[in-house]
PDB file of C-alpha atoms in Angstrom:
ATOM      1  CA  MET A 354      54.775  54.977  61.020  1.00 55.00           C
ATOM      2  CA  SER A 355      55.401  51.017  59.473  1.00 60.00           C
ATOM      3  CA  LEU A 356      52.798  48.564  60.080  1.00 59.00           C
ATOM      4  CA  THR A 357      55.158  46.533  62.314  1.00 62.00           C
ATOM      5  CA  SER A 358      55.645  49.682  64.546  1.00 67.00           C
ATOM      6  CA  THR A 359      51.894  50.064  64.894  1.00 84.00           C
ATOM      7  CA  LYS A 360      51.518  46.495  65.770  1.00 80.00           C
ATOM      8  CA  THR A 361      54.298  46.598  68.402  1.00 84.00           C
ATOM      9  CA  ASP A 362      52.635  49.771  70.050  1.00 85.00           C
ATOM     10  CA  ARG A 363      49.147  47.999  70.033  1.00 86.00           C
ATOM     11  CA  GLY A 364      51.039  45.143  71.618  1.00 85.00           C
ATOM     12  CA  ARG A 365      52.750  47.171  74.252  1.00 84.00           C
ATOM     13  CA  LYS A 366      49.609  49.045  75.083  1.00 86.00           C
ATOM     14  CA  ALA A 367      47.815  45.777  75.362  1.00 89.00           C
ATOM     15  CA  GLN A 368      50.082  44.589  77.974  1.00 86.00           C
ATOM     16  CA  ALA A 369      50.272  47.617  79.946  1.00 83.00           C
ATOM     17  CA  ARG A 370      46.314  47.616  80.044  1.00 87.00           C
ATOM     18  CA  ARG A 371      46.361  44.061  81.129  1.00 88.00           C
ATOM     19  CA  ARG A 372      49.281  44.891  83.949  1.00 86.00           C
ATOM     20  CA  PHE A 373      47.058  47.893  85.079  1.00 86.00           C
ATOM     21  CA  LEU A 374      43.925  45.566  85.412  1.00 90.00           C
ATOM     22  CA  LEU A 375      45.871  43.019  87.384  1.00 89.00           C
ATOM     23  CA  ALA A 376      46.882  45.892  89.669  1.00 87.00           C
ATOM     24  CA  LEU A 377      43.603  47.103  90.198  1.00 90.00           C
ATOM     25  CA  ARG A 378      42.102  43.609  90.580  1.00 92.00           C
ATOM     26  CA  GLU A 379      44.935  43.414  93.367  1.00 90.00           C
ATOM     27  CA  LEU A 380      43.294  46.751  94.968  1.00 91.00           C
ATOM     28  CA  ASP A 381      39.848  45.170  94.740  1.00 92.00           C
ATOM     29  CA  ASP A 382      41.056  41.811  96.307  1.00 93.00           C
ATOM     30  CA  ALA A 383      42.715  43.839  99.141  1.00 93.00           C
ATOM     31  CA  TRP A 384      39.770  45.927  99.776  1.00 93.00           C
ATOM     32  CA  VAL A 385      37.424  42.840  99.647  1.00 93.00           C
ATOM     33  CA  ALA A 386      39.840  40.950 101.996  1.00 92.00           C
ATOM     34  CA  THR A 387      40.046  43.970 104.518  1.00 92.00           C
ATOM     35  CA  PHE A 388      36.356  45.153 104.596  1.00 93.00           C
ATOM     36  CA  HIS A 389      34.099  42.383 103.367  1.00 91.00           C
ATOM     37  CA  LYS A 390      33.407  40.531 106.415  1.00 91.00           C
ATOM     38  CA  SER A 391      32.532  43.932 108.504  1.00 91.00           C
ATOM     39  CA  GLY A 392      30.110  44.889 105.663  1.00 91.00           C
ATOM     40  CA  PHE A 393      32.125  47.570 104.253  1.00 92.00           C
ATOM     41  CA  GLY A 394      33.053  45.693 101.071  1.00 90.00           C
ATOM     42  CA  ASP A 395      30.981  47.641  98.382  1.00 89.00           C
ATOM     43  CA  ILE A 396      32.276  50.551  96.193  1.00 89.00           C
ATOM     44  CA  TYR A 397      30.330  53.585  98.162  1.00 91.00           C
ATOM     45  CA  PHE A 398      32.369  52.753 101.352  1.00 93.00           C
ATOM     46  CA  SER A 399      35.447  52.557  99.086  1.00 92.00           C
ATOM     47  CA  ARG A 400      34.806  56.052  97.851  1.00 92.00           C
ATOM     48  CA  LEU A 401      33.847  57.538 101.071  1.00 95.00           C
ATOM     49  CA  PHE A 402      36.886  56.161 102.990  1.00 95.00           C
ATOM     50  CA  THR A 403      39.029  57.218  99.987  1.00 94.00           C
ATOM     51  CA  GLU A 404      37.874  60.761 100.030  1.00 94.00           C
ATOM     52  CA  LEU A 405      38.193  60.895 104.070  1.00 95.00           C
ATOM     53  CA  TRP A 406      41.707  59.670 103.642  1.00 95.00           C
ATOM     54  CA  LEU A 407      42.581  62.448 100.981  1.00 94.00           C
ATOM     55  CA  HIS A 408      41.359  65.029 103.816  1.00 93.00           C
ATOM     56  CA  ASP A 409      43.824  63.454 106.179  1.00 87.00           C
ATOM     57  CA  SER A 410      43.070  64.102 109.705  1.00 85.00           C
ATOM     58  CA  VAL A 411      40.844  67.102 109.025  1.00 92.00           C
ATOM     59  CA  ALA A 412      37.403  66.556 110.257  1.00 95.00           C
ATOM     60  CA  VAL A 413      34.392  67.055 107.463  1.00 96.00           C
ATOM     61  CA  SER A 414      30.658  67.846 108.443  1.00 95.00           C
ATOM     62  CA  LYS A 415      28.071  65.091 107.921  1.00 94.00           C
ATOM     63  CA  THR A 416      26.708  66.904 105.277  1.00 93.00           C
ATOM     64  CA  GLN A 417      30.116  66.896 103.360  1.00 95.00           C
ATOM     65  CA  ALA A 418      30.686  63.224 104.277  1.00 96.00           C
ATOM     66  CA  TYR A 419      27.191  62.300 102.464  1.00 96.00           C
ATOM     67  CA  ASP A 420      28.499  64.106  99.392  1.00 96.00           C
ATOM     68  CA  LEU A 421      31.469  61.953  99.485  1.00 95.00           C
ATOM     69  CA  VAL A 422      29.144  58.877  98.995  1.00 95.00           C
ATOM     70  CA  LYS A 423      28.790  59.152  94.794  1.00 92.00           C
ATOM     71  CA  GLY A 424      25.920  57.631  92.768  1.00 92.00           C
ATOM     72  CA  VAL A 425      23.345  56.862  95.912  1.00 94.00           C
ATOM     73  CA  SER A 426      20.573  59.342  97.171  1.00 95.00           C
ATOM     74  CA  VAL A 427      21.170  61.248 100.239  1.00 95.00           C
ATOM     75  CA  GLN A 428      19.134  58.908 102.398  1.00 96.00           C
ATOM     76  CA  THR A 429      21.279  56.227 101.332  1.00 96.00           C
ATOM     77  CA  ALA A 430      24.391  58.115 102.065  1.00 96.00           C
ATOM     78  CA  MET A 431      23.344  58.908 105.316  1.00 96.00           C
ATOM     79  CA  LYS A 432      22.749  55.058 105.888  1.00 96.00           C
ATOM     80  CA  TYR A 433      26.454  54.400 104.754  1.00 96.00           C
ATOM     81  CA  VAL A 434      27.969  56.975 107.104  1.00 97.00           C
ATOM     82  CA  ASN A 435      25.479  56.150 109.939  1.00 97.00           C
ATOM     83  CA  LYS A 436      26.790  52.372 109.589  1.00 96.00           C
ATOM     84  CA  ALA A 437      30.541  53.704 109.691  1.00 97.00           C
ATOM     85  CA  ILE A 438      29.968  55.618 112.680  1.00 97.00           C
ATOM     86  CA  ALA A 439      28.142  52.653 114.517  1.00 97.00           C
ATOM     87  CA  ASP A 440      30.467  50.342 113.657  1.00 96.00           C
ATOM     88  CA  GLY A 441      33.358  52.566 114.759  1.00 96.00           C
ATOM     89  CA  TYR A 442      35.020  53.401 111.476  1.00 97.00           C
ATOM     90  CA  LEU A 443      34.494  56.943 111.677  1.00 97.00           C
ATOM     91  CA  ASP A 444      34.670  59.054 114.819  1.00 96.00           C
ATOM     92  CA  GLU A 445      32.188  61.777 115.426  1.00 96.00           C
ATOM     93  CA  LEU A 446      33.226  65.084 117.109  1.00 95.00           C
ATOM     94  CA  ASP A 447      31.923  68.260 118.302  1.00 94.00           C
ATOM     95  CA  ASN A 448      31.758  71.135 115.863  1.00 93.00           C
ATOM     96  CA  PRO A 449      33.852  74.058 117.354  1.00 92.00           C
ATOM     97  CA  THR A 450      31.731  76.697 115.169  1.00 92.00           C
ATOM     98  CA  ASP A 451      28.307  75.044 115.076  1.00 90.00           C
ATOM     99  CA  LYS A 452      27.091  73.430 117.950  1.00 88.00           C
ATOM    100  CA  ARG A 453      24.174  71.838 115.944  1.00 89.00           C
ATOM    101  CA  SER A 454      26.110  70.053 113.726  1.00 90.00           C
ATOM    102  CA  ARG A 455      28.646  67.052 114.018  1.00 94.00           C
ATOM    103  CA  LEU A 456      32.010  66.479 112.213  1.00 96.00           C
ATOM    104  CA  LEU A 457      33.554  63.136 111.238  1.00 97.00           C
ATOM    105  CA  ARG A 458      36.866  61.917 110.491  1.00 96.00           C
ATOM    106  CA  MET A 459      38.572  58.305 110.016  1.00 96.00           C
ATOM    107  CA  SER A 460      38.961  56.364 113.250  1.00 96.00           C
ATOM    108  CA  PRO A 461      42.143  54.729 114.249  1.00 96.00           C
ATOM    109  CA  LEU A 462      40.530  51.350 113.291  1.00 95.00           C
ATOM    110  CA  LEU A 463      39.713  52.472 109.847  1.00 96.00           C
ATOM    111  CA  ARG A 464      43.200  54.259 109.481  1.00 95.00           C
ATOM    112  CA  ASP A 465      45.126  51.164 110.014  1.00 95.00           C
ATOM    113  CA  GLN A 466      43.025  49.120 107.905  1.00 95.00           C
ATOM    114  CA  PHE A 467      42.786  51.220 105.162  1.00 95.00           C
ATOM    115  CA  ALA A 468      46.525  51.770 105.114  1.00 95.00           C
ATOM    116  CA  GLN A 469      46.741  47.737 104.701  1.00 94.00           C
ATOM    117  CA  VAL A 470      44.827  48.249 101.687  1.00 93.00           C
ATOM    118  CA  ILE A 471      46.824  51.261 100.373  1.00 93.00           C
ATOM    119  CA  ASP A 472      50.055  49.609 100.900  1.00 93.00           C
ATOM    120  CA  ARG A 473      48.907  46.217  99.048  1.00 90.00           C
ATOM    121  CA  ALA A 474      47.762  47.972  96.321  1.00 90.00           C
ATOM    122  CA  ASN A 475      50.613  50.308  95.949  1.00 91.00           C
ATOM    123  CA  ASP A 476      52.874  47.620  95.767  1.00 90.00           C
ATOM    124  CA  ALA A 477      50.891  46.431  92.777  1.00 86.00           C
ATOM    125  CA  PHE A 478      50.928  49.430  90.978  1.00 85.00           C
ATOM    126  CA  LEU A 479      54.682  50.256  91.617  1.00 89.00           C
ATOM    127  CA  ALA A 480      55.193  47.008  90.287  1.00 85.00           C
ATOM    128  CA  ILE A 481      53.485  48.226  86.879  1.00 79.00           C
ATOM    129  CA  PHE A 482      55.844  51.316  86.769  1.00 73.00           C
ATOM    130  CA  GLU A 483      59.046  49.195  87.073  1.00 78.00           C
ATOM    131  CA  GLU A 484      58.039  46.897  84.420  1.00 72.00           C
ATOM    132  CA  ASP A 485      57.048  49.822  82.191  1.00 68.00           C
ATOM    133  CA  GLY A 486      60.737  51.547  83.125  1.00 68.00           C
ATOM    134  CA  LEU A 487      58.972  54.569  84.679  1.00 59.00           C
ATOM    135  CA  LYS A 488      59.884  55.863  87.989  1.00 59.00           C
ATOM    136  CA  PRO A 489      56.843  56.542  90.350  1.00 55.00           C
TER     137      PRO A 489
END
């Protein structure tokens, strides 16, 4: 490989990284615009809501929801989950297999707001693929 092609490859990688970071920034901006005023703007809610979205409409136990809040103690995770319940972002359901526990899933409010974040960020990431000549 010649020195010129190595420089060209480094330049392409640098441009690809820049475009990726711009798309990531768009995701962050979409998140903050949607959730900051309601008090859900930090990364721990992002992870919780993302994981619940990926569960689709399948409810998870409260204990499982606490485990979805990464990087904090169980007590802090409980505060995050309880705030989301109290503010109407998570629906609490009876657990048909264990009357002592409760199940959680995204509320329609959260699902609608999160869909807006995903759509805005998706557009930014799709633009990266198009610029790189890739098909998503």
